[in-house]
Structures are given as C-alpha cells and as structure tokens.
C-alpha cells in the first residue's frame, strides 16, 4: 500500500447534513456516524459557511424546505461557486416534483423521506462520492508529466494530510534550486535540461524512501519543494543529489542550492512555509561557498517584534502603558546613607507582551529616532513627579533622566528642558541629565558644546556607563560633567578579585583628578558598598538599596528622609 492509499484508508470522509428538523438530523446522523465524519447545518446559509470553512467535505445531504435559506437557494449559490461546485449534493425530500427541480439545478441524487433502510442510504451516498472522486481524478493531474513527481496541487494536499495525521512530527520545508538552469539549457539544449530535472526527481524519490519521510514536487521550472521529517543536517541529502548528477556532464558541474525552514510552525499557512525556505535559498544565490541556507527563525521573530513595538509605541504612551519607575541614589559620605536623588527609568506594560524592560525597546528606538518621543515623555513625567513630591513631602529629590544621543543633536533640546523646569516651577539643578559615555566618544566636539551650554543654564550632567565608552584620557580632561556614573560591570567583581578593585581605584583617581564625584551603579551587596566607600565613591545606586520602583513605592524613601530631617 503506498502512502497515498494509507492516508485515504485512514481518513473518514466528511458528510454535511443540512436539515432544519432536529429529529431528522439526528436520525440521519446516527445512520452515518460509523462510516463518516458527520457535520451538521440547520439551513442553507449555515451550510455555505461550513463549506467555506472546512476543506474536504465529500458530500452534502440537503433538505429543501428550511428557514433562513432553503435548499434551492443554497444549490443555486453553491453551483455558481467554482470551488463548491465540485461537491456533490443528495437532496432529501418527500415531494416528487421537487426531486426533478433539484436534479435540474445540480443535485446528483435524492433520498426519499421518510428514510429507507440505512443500507440503501449508505449505498447511495457511497456511489455518489465515488463518482465525484473519479471525476476529480480525471480532471486533475496528480503527477508532473516530465518528472513524475507530484504536481503543486497534489503535493500541497498530501502534505496537509500528513500534517493532519502526524501532528506531532517535526517537519522541514525545503526548496531546491538549480543554479543558472537557463545556462544549462542554452549550453546543452533543452532535452539535456529535462534530463537534469528528471534525474533530480529520481534522486529525490530515492531520498524520500530512504533518508526522510515526506513529499516532493516540482514547484516551478527548475525549483523543487520538499516537505519532510526534520533533519538536523542537510549536507548528506545535498551530497546525494550532487553525486547523483555527477555523471551527467564532464565539463560543467551542475550546482544546486538548498533553502531550509526547519521545524515549521504548523499554524503557518502552508505556502508561507516555503516562502521562508525560498527566502533562505535566495540569500545565498551566487555565493558558491554556501550551498545550504537555513531560515533564521530568531532573526525573523525579532524583526517582527521590532515592527510591532514600533507600531505600538505611540498608542502605548497615549494609553498609559509606558510608566516611569524610580531608583534611589544614596549618598554614603556620612555615617549613614542619605537619599540624594533618583534615576527615572522607563518601563512598558504592554497589554499583550507583558512587562518589557527598556533593554527590549530602547536600543531599537535609538536606531530609528522614536527614542526622542519616549525621552520627552519621561522627562515631562519626571519633572511633574519632582514637583508633586516637593509639594507633598516638602523635600526636593532631584531626579536624573536619561538623555539619548539623538536628543543631543536636536536643536530644541535646551529650550525643551528649560520650559519643562519652568512649567513645573523647578530649578534646573533639580532635573539631572544622564548622558552615556559612548555619546561623548562619537562626536566629541558637538557634544561638549551642547553639554557646556546646558550647564551654563544650571543643569547638572552625569556621564552614564562610565568606563565602557572608551573616552580618551586626553578628552576626559576637557569634559564638562558634574559626576561620573561608574558602569556596573566594574562594581560586579569589586569584592571578588583584586584586579577589579584596582581598576576601580584607578578610575577613582581619574575622577579625583577631574574633581568630579563618582556614582556607582549596580551595587547589590554590602561588601561592595564598603569597598566603594573606602576608595572614595560618594553616591551609590543599586539593588542593595532598592530596585527601580513605581512612584507610590518610592514614597517610602521620601517618608524616611522626611522623618530624619524633622
Ligand atoms: P542605565 O541608565 O545605566 O540604568 C541603570 C540600569 O541598571 C537600570 O536598568 C537599572 O534597573 C539597573 N540596575 C540598577 N541597579 C542594579 C543592580 O544592583 N543590579 C542590576 N543587575 N541592575 C541594576 P534598566 O532600568 O533595565 O535600564 C537599562 C537601560 O535602559 C538604562 O541604563 C538606560 O540606558 C536605558 N533607559 C532606561 N530608561 C530610559 C529612558 O527613559 N530613556 C533612555 N534614553 N534610555 C533609558
Ligand atoms: Mg542612566
Ligand atoms: Mg548606567
């Protein structure tokens, strides 16, 4: 028994019963249930819906008198639909004149009501289904004439069946292209080209009966599709094809390339799976060092996610999905730590994707400029928050906001910041600005000018992620900054190995030389805090004190400070 027959044996054919009377529906369904997979509709409209939504219905059993849409109207619509037209209909009626009418408008047979013995009905249905199938087989060609592989249509159908019966198998979608097939035709003639195609098809058939399970088809002139059980490595398969083609020519090698979409997503449209395989294959076109290209799921998913975030951000801001968290910075110069300021850090509570940390979207928005939209939102929110806390607790807690590279090159930066502090009745020293060190390294001249100008307006600037941006020592001496934020990678091992501690000491020396205080980020342990204090670090930010928290939670720190100052 070949694979096709196997599947056909396994599938129960589907029958759709269209009948408004419950008792008739049930009775007929009961007769057919053993032999068929039975679907039900209560009127013509519902039946059309079911036919459109379900593939592979072999026959319709149709009552004529029904509410909403009767059998005649149903037949009329169905017969004018090129797809639905092929499905045979048996009419069920007690009215002899209706029989003739319905045969005239396309029904294949009729069953008398009340029903005959079940054997009679079953025999009629079987005969009509078989007749229709034979007609289908006559009109559709299953095999490609030249190569004997399945045609596109049948390939598709069998593959879908395979999916249905083996839902747990991991399947791969593979495309096989012949490089410069037109040249092969031109050089050696069409019949030689045909020979190549036939040989490849024979080789594929061989593979599908030995190495993998699945189907192949000639999709296009010189392109083959293979839908098969998962392989980790396609090199043996490729080698089999190449070796099998070797004796066809002695002058020019025939080259093939493979595009592979591994472990296909079964929910994806079937054709779409091969679009992925083909896309992979196209990516190595002309590159003779690479002959197999694997579709990169991750890259694709990432691109999709990026696209999604980009299109969602504006709405997100409008809907309050983007929220600002605050992380305290403590001064450790005295005997006891004192709340000094806070850093505003963005979070995105995405309705479908959940809580997104900035690492998931900030770098993306930095690439396309959307970061400014986000930053402006955060600055405004932070300024408003400083004001609110000031009014409520009578204390000033300056908040630092992150300023992106893009913002720096925006002429309106200064005006925007100045009006923000003015609108909220703040002094410019209360809104701190964090600018990453790598921004300094990039276009030092312009950045230095912008920062100098901001400082002249009273803003305080902290150089963020210090130690990762490779500022030259020479440049550091002309940098206008008010604090260095030591990147957390230096803090991480400061209590673990002597080298890290030494490095931090060196950085502290530089800061001392520049006369700017150092803020250590990412301090999680008491031991780290002690060492940092020893080497002269004045401000600490990190989980040791608190993670970034929503404003309401941050108020605990304000209350503590309030009680201390009283
Ligand atoms: P950053 O400005 O260097 O912020 C410090 C990051 O270190 C924050 O990560 C904070 O949660 C994390 N952190 C603080 N203390 C600890 C600690 O003890 N242990 C560990 N493991 N991590 C700690 P977050 O909030 O995920 O932000 C990551 C980066 O995203 C920020 O680095 C900043 O570059 C960027 N970012 C965040 N909010 C904004 C924003 O509003 N605008 C812009 N342009 N960038 C932002
Ligand atoms: Mg920062
Ligand atoms: Mg940082």
PDB file of N, CA, C and O and ligand atoms in Angstrom, residues 324 327 343-347 357-359 361-363 366 371 374-375 378-379 401-405 407 434 436 464-465 485 487-488 521-524 528 541-544 546-548, ligand 1:
ATOM      1  N   UNK A 324       6.985  55.353  34.348  1.00  0.00           N
ATOM      2  CA  UNK A 324       8.330  55.675  34.806  1.00  0.00           C
ATOM      3  C   UNK A 324       8.531  55.118  36.212  1.00  0.00           C
ATOM      4  O   UNK A 324       7.712  55.336  37.090  1.00  0.00           O
ATOM      5  N   UNK A 327      14.598  54.812  40.813  1.00  0.00           N
ATOM      6  CA  UNK A 327      15.548  54.070  41.637  1.00  0.00           C
ATOM      7  C   UNK A 327      16.349  55.076  42.466  1.00  0.00           C
ATOM      8  O   UNK A 327      16.910  56.026  41.903  1.00  0.00           O
ATOM      9  N   UNK A 343      16.927  57.978  39.869  1.00  0.00           N
ATOM     10  CA  UNK A 343      17.004  57.919  38.412  1.00  0.00           C
ATOM     11  C   UNK A 343      15.647  57.472  37.875  1.00  0.00           C
ATOM     12  O   UNK A 343      15.046  56.519  38.391  1.00  0.00           O
ATOM     13  N   UNK A 344      15.180  58.175  36.852  1.00  0.00           N
ATOM     14  CA  UNK A 344      13.919  57.801  36.203  1.00  0.00           C
ATOM     15  C   UNK A 344      14.223  56.762  35.133  1.00  0.00           C
ATOM     16  O   UNK A 344      15.058  56.993  34.258  1.00  0.00           O
ATOM     17  N   UNK A 345      13.565  55.620  35.225  1.00  0.00           N
ATOM     18  CA  UNK A 345      13.789  54.544  34.253  1.00  0.00           C
ATOM     19  C   UNK A 345      12.457  54.084  33.677  1.00  0.00           C
ATOM     20  O   UNK A 345      11.510  53.817  34.414  1.00  0.00           O
ATOM     21  N   UNK A 346      12.421  53.993  32.376  1.00  0.00           N
ATOM     22  CA  UNK A 346      11.153  53.691  31.707  1.00  0.00           C
ATOM     23  C   UNK A 346      10.819  52.192  31.780  1.00  0.00           C
ATOM     24  O   UNK A 346      11.716  51.360  31.762  1.00  0.00           O
ATOM     25  N   UNK A 347       9.548  51.882  31.860  1.00  0.00           N
ATOM     26  CA  UNK A 347       9.041  50.501  31.765  1.00  0.00           C
ATOM     27  C   UNK A 347       7.838  50.520  30.831  1.00  0.00           C
ATOM     28  O   UNK A 347       7.116  51.507  30.768  1.00  0.00           O
ATOM     29  N   UNK A 357      11.286  45.359  29.846  1.00  0.00           N
ATOM     30  CA  UNK A 357      12.352  46.216  30.354  1.00  0.00           C
ATOM     31  C   UNK A 357      12.901  47.073  29.210  1.00  0.00           C
ATOM     32  O   UNK A 357      12.757  46.708  28.040  1.00  0.00           O
ATOM     33  N   UNK A 358      13.531  48.206  29.533  1.00  0.00           N
ATOM     34  CA  UNK A 358      13.989  49.098  28.466  1.00  0.00           C
ATOM     35  C   UNK A 358      14.975  48.455  27.499  1.00  0.00           C
ATOM     36  O   UNK A 358      15.040  48.847  26.341  1.00  0.00           O
ATOM     37  N   UNK A 359      15.710  47.442  27.983  1.00  0.00           N
ATOM     38  CA  UNK A 359      16.661  46.765  27.087  1.00  0.00           C
ATOM     39  C   UNK A 359      15.973  46.207  25.850  1.00  0.00           C
ATOM     40  O   UNK A 359      16.596  46.009  24.814  1.00  0.00           O
ATOM     41  N   UNK A 361      13.436  47.647  24.169  1.00  0.00           N
ATOM     42  CA  UNK A 361      12.948  48.603  23.171  1.00  0.00           C
ATOM     43  C   UNK A 361      13.793  49.873  23.043  1.00  0.00           C
ATOM     44  O   UNK A 361      13.788  50.492  21.996  1.00  0.00           O
ATOM     45  N   UNK A 362      14.520  50.245  24.100  1.00  0.00           N
ATOM     46  CA  UNK A 362      15.318  51.474  23.994  1.00  0.00           C
ATOM     47  C   UNK A 362      16.356  51.400  22.850  1.00  0.00           C
ATOM     48  O   UNK A 362      16.411  52.300  22.017  1.00  0.00           O
ATOM     49  N   UNK A 363      17.141  50.317  22.772  1.00  0.00           N
ATOM     50  CA  UNK A 363      18.122  50.257  21.676  1.00  0.00           C
ATOM     51  C   UNK A 363      17.446  50.325  20.296  1.00  0.00           C
ATOM     52  O   UNK A 363      17.949  50.960  19.376  1.00  0.00           O
ATOM     53  N   UNK A 366      16.400  53.787  19.620  1.00  0.00           N
ATOM     54  CA  UNK A 366      17.567  54.644  19.371  1.00  0.00           C
ATOM     55  C   UNK A 366      17.960  54.587  17.898  1.00  0.00           C
ATOM     56  O   UNK A 366      18.505  55.518  17.346  1.00  0.00           O
ATOM     57  N   UNK A 371      13.154  57.156  20.029  1.00  0.00           N
ATOM     58  CA  UNK A 371      13.616  57.332  21.402  1.00  0.00           C
ATOM     59  C   UNK A 371      13.301  58.739  21.907  1.00  0.00           C
ATOM     60  O   UNK A 371      13.040  58.935  23.092  1.00  0.00           O
ATOM     61  N   UNK A 374       9.925  58.959  23.392  1.00  0.00           N
ATOM     62  CA  UNK A 374       9.928  58.310  24.689  1.00  0.00           C
ATOM     63  C   UNK A 374      10.624  59.166  25.745  1.00  0.00           C
ATOM     64  O   UNK A 374      10.122  59.337  26.859  1.00  0.00           O
ATOM     65  N   UNK A 375      11.777  59.691  25.382  1.00  0.00           N
ATOM     66  CA  UNK A 375      12.527  60.519  26.336  1.00  0.00           C
ATOM     67  C   UNK A 375      11.716  61.747  26.745  1.00  0.00           C
ATOM     68  O   UNK A 375      11.638  62.083  27.919  1.00  0.00           O
ATOM     69  N   UNK A 378       9.310  60.779  29.272  1.00  0.00           N
ATOM     70  CA  UNK A 378       9.907  60.501  30.585  1.00  0.00           C
ATOM     71  C   UNK A 378      10.323  61.801  31.281  1.00  0.00           C
ATOM     72  O   UNK A 378      10.072  61.987  32.482  1.00  0.00           O
ATOM     73  N   UNK A 379      10.927  62.710  30.543  1.00  0.00           N
ATOM     74  CA  UNK A 379      11.363  63.973  31.160  1.00  0.00           C
ATOM     75  C   UNK A 379      10.168  64.719  31.762  1.00  0.00           C
ATOM     76  O   UNK A 379      10.224  65.200  32.885  1.00  0.00           O
ATOM     77  N   UNK A 401      17.320  61.988  34.473  1.00  0.00           N
ATOM     78  CA  UNK A 401      16.694  61.345  33.313  1.00  0.00           C
ATOM     79  C   UNK A 401      17.783  61.003  32.305  1.00  0.00           C
ATOM     80  O   UNK A 401      18.818  61.648  32.265  1.00  0.00           O
ATOM     81  N   UNK A 402      17.535  59.964  31.538  1.00  0.00           N
ATOM     82  CA  UNK A 402      18.497  59.586  30.506  1.00  0.00           C
ATOM     83  C   UNK A 402      18.272  60.422  29.254  1.00  0.00           C
ATOM     84  O   UNK A 402      17.141  60.639  28.823  1.00  0.00           O
ATOM     85  N   UNK A 403      19.374  60.899  28.706  1.00  0.00           N
ATOM     86  CA  UNK A 403      19.309  61.723  27.500  1.00  0.00           C
ATOM     87  C   UNK A 403      20.038  60.962  26.391  1.00  0.00           C
ATOM     88  O   UNK A 403      21.191  60.590  26.549  1.00  0.00           O
ATOM     89  N   UNK A 404      19.329  60.688  25.314  1.00  0.00           N
ATOM     90  CA  UNK A 404      19.935  59.899  24.243  1.00  0.00           C
ATOM     91  C   UNK A 404      20.735  60.769  23.302  1.00  0.00           C
ATOM     92  O   UNK A 404      20.528  61.978  23.210  1.00  0.00           O
ATOM     93  N   UNK A 405      21.583  60.081  22.580  1.00  0.00           N
ATOM     94  CA  UNK A 405      22.381  60.717  21.546  1.00  0.00           C
ATOM     95  C   UNK A 405      21.542  61.598  20.617  1.00  0.00           C
ATOM     96  O   UNK A 405      21.893  62.715  20.310  1.00  0.00           O
ATOM     97  N   UNK A 407      18.814  63.107  21.165  1.00  0.00           N
ATOM     98  CA  UNK A 407      18.344  64.329  21.821  1.00  0.00           C
ATOM     99  C   UNK A 407      19.427  65.408  21.755  1.00  0.00           C
ATOM    100  O   UNK A 407      19.133  66.593  21.577  1.00  0.00           O
ATOM    101  N   UNK A 434      21.479  62.425  32.445  1.00  0.00           N
ATOM    102  CA  UNK A 434      22.476  61.360  32.279  1.00  0.00           C
ATOM    103  C   UNK A 434      22.746  61.166  30.796  1.00  0.00           C
ATOM    104  O   UNK A 434      21.835  60.914  30.024  1.00  0.00           O
ATOM    105  N   UNK A 436      25.206  59.038  28.138  1.00  0.00           N
ATOM    106  CA  UNK A 436      26.110  57.894  28.126  1.00  0.00           C
ATOM    107  C   UNK A 436      27.497  58.267  27.592  1.00  0.00           C
ATOM    108  O   UNK A 436      27.623  59.093  26.694  1.00  0.00           O
ATOM    109  N   UNK A 464      27.003  58.767  32.060  1.00  0.00           N
ATOM    110  CA  UNK A 464      26.473  57.439  32.366  1.00  0.00           C
ATOM    111  C   UNK A 464      27.391  56.353  31.805  1.00  0.00           C
ATOM    112  O   UNK A 464      28.144  56.600  30.858  1.00  0.00           O
ATOM    113  N   UNK A 465      27.285  55.174  32.384  1.00  0.00           N
ATOM    114  CA  UNK A 465      28.015  53.988  31.898  1.00  0.00           C
ATOM    115  C   UNK A 465      29.516  54.254  31.777  1.00  0.00           C
ATOM    116  O   UNK A 465      30.168  53.743  30.858  1.00  0.00           O
ATOM    117  N   UNK A 485      29.156  58.240  36.359  1.00  0.00           N
ATOM    118  CA  UNK A 485      28.431  57.060  36.853  1.00  0.00           C
ATOM    119  C   UNK A 485      29.208  55.822  36.425  1.00  0.00           C
ATOM    120  O   UNK A 485      29.192  55.427  35.253  1.00  0.00           O
ATOM    121  N   UNK A 487      30.135  52.352  35.540  1.00  0.00           N
ATOM    122  CA  UNK A 487      29.280  51.296  34.999  1.00  0.00           C
ATOM    123  C   UNK A 487      29.287  50.068  35.905  1.00  0.00           C
ATOM    124  O   UNK A 487      30.278  49.765  36.552  1.00  0.00           O
ATOM    125  N   UNK A 488      28.170  49.364  35.905  1.00  0.00           N
ATOM    126  CA  UNK A 488      28.048  48.287  36.887  1.00  0.00           C
ATOM    127  C   UNK A 488      28.984  47.117  36.650  1.00  0.00           C
ATOM    128  O   UNK A 488      29.245  46.340  37.550  1.00  0.00           O
ATOM    129  N   UNK A 521      27.003  52.387  40.089  1.00  0.00           N
ATOM    130  CA  UNK A 521      25.727  51.769  39.698  1.00  0.00           C
ATOM    131  C   UNK A 521      25.782  50.269  39.935  1.00  0.00           C
ATOM    132  O   UNK A 521      26.851  49.675  39.860  1.00  0.00           O
ATOM    133  N   UNK A 522      24.668  49.651  40.181  1.00  0.00           N
ATOM    134  CA  UNK A 522      24.607  48.191  40.266  1.00  0.00           C
ATOM    135  C   UNK A 522      25.204  47.626  41.532  1.00  0.00           C
ATOM    136  O   UNK A 522      25.711  46.503  41.528  1.00  0.00           O
ATOM    137  N   UNK A 523      25.123  48.370  42.604  1.00  0.00           N
ATOM    138  CA  UNK A 523      25.641  47.867  43.876  1.00  0.00           C
ATOM    139  C   UNK A 523      24.570  46.987  44.521  1.00  0.00           C
ATOM    140  O   UNK A 523      23.464  47.443  44.780  1.00  0.00           O
ATOM    141  N   UNK A 524      24.956  45.731  44.728  1.00  0.00           N
ATOM    142  CA  UNK A 524      23.960  44.795  45.253  1.00  0.00           C
ATOM    143  C   UNK A 524      24.297  44.299  46.648  1.00  0.00           C
ATOM    144  O   UNK A 524      23.408  43.871  47.378  1.00  0.00           O
ATOM    145  N   UNK A 528      30.357  45.250  48.638  1.00  0.00           N
ATOM    146  CA  UNK A 528      30.678  46.157  47.525  1.00  0.00           C
ATOM    147  C   UNK A 528      30.593  47.602  47.995  1.00  0.00           C
ATOM    148  O   UNK A 528      31.471  48.421  47.703  1.00  0.00           O
ATOM    149  N   UNK A 541      24.016  53.618  43.767  1.00  0.00           N
ATOM    150  CA  UNK A 541      22.700  53.279  43.211  1.00  0.00           C
ATOM    151  C   UNK A 541      22.710  51.778  42.986  1.00  0.00           C
ATOM    152  O   UNK A 541      23.669  51.253  42.426  1.00  0.00           O
ATOM    153  N   UNK A 542      21.704  51.086  43.437  1.00  0.00           N
ATOM    154  CA  UNK A 542      21.711  49.642  43.188  1.00  0.00           C
ATOM    155  C   UNK A 542      20.699  48.907  44.024  1.00  0.00           C
ATOM    156  O   UNK A 542      20.053  49.476  44.902  1.00  0.00           O
ATOM    157  N   UNK A 543      20.561  47.608  43.710  1.00  0.00           N
ATOM    158  CA  UNK A 543      19.563  46.788  44.394  1.00  0.00           C
ATOM    159  C   UNK A 543      19.820  46.723  45.901  1.00  0.00           C
ATOM    160  O   UNK A 543      18.924  46.378  46.658  1.00  0.00           O
ATOM    161  N   UNK A 544      21.052  47.005  46.300  1.00  0.00           N
ATOM    162  CA  UNK A 544      21.341  46.998  47.733  1.00  0.00           C
ATOM    163  C   UNK A 544      20.348  47.906  48.463  1.00  0.00           C
ATOM    164  O   UNK A 544      19.836  47.559  49.516  1.00  0.00           O
ATOM    165  N   UNK A 546      17.606  49.597  46.627  1.00  0.00           N
ATOM    166  CA  UNK A 546      16.294  49.290  46.041  1.00  0.00           C
ATOM    167  C   UNK A 546      16.395  49.096  44.532  1.00  0.00           C
ATOM    168  O   UNK A 546      17.228  49.693  43.872  1.00  0.00           O
ATOM    169  N   UNK A 547      15.518  48.267  44.022  1.00  0.00           N
ATOM    170  CA  UNK A 547      15.332  48.192  42.570  1.00  0.00           C
ATOM    171  C   UNK A 547      14.584  49.440  42.130  1.00  0.00           C
ATOM    172  O   UNK A 547      14.007  50.124  42.987  1.00  0.00           O
ATOM    173  N   UNK A 548      14.540  49.703  40.831  1.00  0.00           N
ATOM    174  CA  UNK A 548      13.651  50.787  40.381  1.00  0.00           C
ATOM    175  C   UNK A 548      12.210  50.414  40.746  1.00  0.00           C
ATOM    176  O   UNK A 548      11.812  49.268  40.541  1.00  0.00           O
TER     177      UNK A 548
HETATM  178  P1  LIG B   1      21.216  52.973  32.810  1.00  0.00           P
HETATM  179  O1  LIG B   1      20.816  54.368  32.538  1.00  0.00           O
HETATM  180  O2  LIG B   1      22.654  52.695  33.020  1.00  0.00           O
HETATM  181  O3  LIG B   1      20.344  52.497  34.065  1.00  0.00           O
HETATM  182  C1  LIG B   1      20.766  51.673  35.075  1.00  0.00           C
HETATM  183  C2  LIG B   1      20.275  50.287  34.858  1.00  0.00           C
HETATM  184  O4  LIG B   1      20.870  49.433  35.845  1.00  0.00           O
HETATM  185  C3  LIG B   1      18.767  50.133  35.059  1.00  0.00           C
HETATM  186  O5  LIG B   1      18.336  49.128  34.179  1.00  0.00           O
HETATM  187  C4  LIG B   1      18.680  49.602  36.479  1.00  0.00           C
HETATM  188  O6  LIG B   1      17.495  48.876  36.721  1.00  0.00           O
HETATM  189  C5  LIG B   1      19.883  48.700  36.509  1.00  0.00           C
HETATM  190  N1  LIG B   1      20.332  48.471  37.870  1.00  0.00           N
HETATM  191  C6  LIG B   1      20.404  49.359  38.872  1.00  0.00           C
HETATM  192  N2  LIG B   1      20.894  48.791  39.982  1.00  0.00           N
HETATM  193  C7  LIG B   1      21.152  47.496  39.688  1.00  0.00           C
HETATM  194  C8  LIG B   1      21.685  46.389  40.435  1.00  0.00           C
HETATM  195  O7  LIG B   1      22.036  46.484  41.613  1.00  0.00           O
HETATM  196  N3  LIG B   1      21.836  45.202  39.799  1.00  0.00           N
HETATM  197  C9  LIG B   1      21.472  45.068  38.490  1.00  0.00           C
HETATM  198  N4  LIG B   1      21.632  43.875  37.925  1.00  0.00           N
HETATM  199  N5  LIG B   1      20.962  46.074  37.762  1.00  0.00           N
HETATM  200  C10 LIG B   1      20.806  47.291  38.355  1.00  0.00           C
HETATM  201  P2  LIG B   1      17.064  49.304  33.289  1.00  0.00           P
HETATM  202  O8  LIG B   1      16.016  50.060  34.031  1.00  0.00           O
HETATM  203  O9  LIG B   1      16.745  47.973  32.731  1.00  0.00           O
HETATM  204  O10 LIG B   1      17.565  50.253  32.133  1.00  0.00           O
HETATM  205  C11 LIG B   1      18.532  49.832  31.244  1.00  0.00           C
HETATM  206  C12 LIG B   1      18.998  50.956  30.365  1.00  0.00           C
HETATM  207  O11 LIG B   1      17.961  51.406  29.522  1.00  0.00           O
HETATM  208  C13 LIG B   1      19.419  52.199  31.142  1.00  0.00           C
HETATM  209  O12 LIG B   1      20.730  52.025  31.631  1.00  0.00           O
HETATM  210  C14 LIG B   1      19.330  53.246  30.065  1.00  0.00           C
HETATM  211  O13 LIG B   1      20.464  53.205  29.250  1.00  0.00           O
HETATM  212  C15 LIG B   1      18.155  52.782  29.271  1.00  0.00           C
HETATM  213  N6  LIG B   1      16.946  53.543  29.669  1.00  0.00           N
HETATM  214  C16 LIG B   1      16.079  53.324  30.666  1.00  0.00           C
HETATM  215  N7  LIG B   1      15.114  54.268  30.687  1.00  0.00           N
HETATM  216  C17 LIG B   1      15.403  55.125  29.669  1.00  0.00           C
HETATM  217  C18 LIG B   1      14.801  56.324  29.177  1.00  0.00           C
HETATM  218  O14 LIG B   1      13.795  56.823  29.691  1.00  0.00           O
HETATM  219  N8  LIG B   1      15.382  56.916  28.106  1.00  0.00           N
HETATM  220  C19 LIG B   1      16.517  56.398  27.542  1.00  0.00           C
HETATM  221  N9  LIG B   1      17.034  57.019  26.506  1.00  0.00           N
HETATM  222  N10 LIG B   1      17.102  55.292  27.983  1.00  0.00           N
HETATM  223  C20 LIG B   1      16.562  54.667  29.030  1.00  0.00           C
END
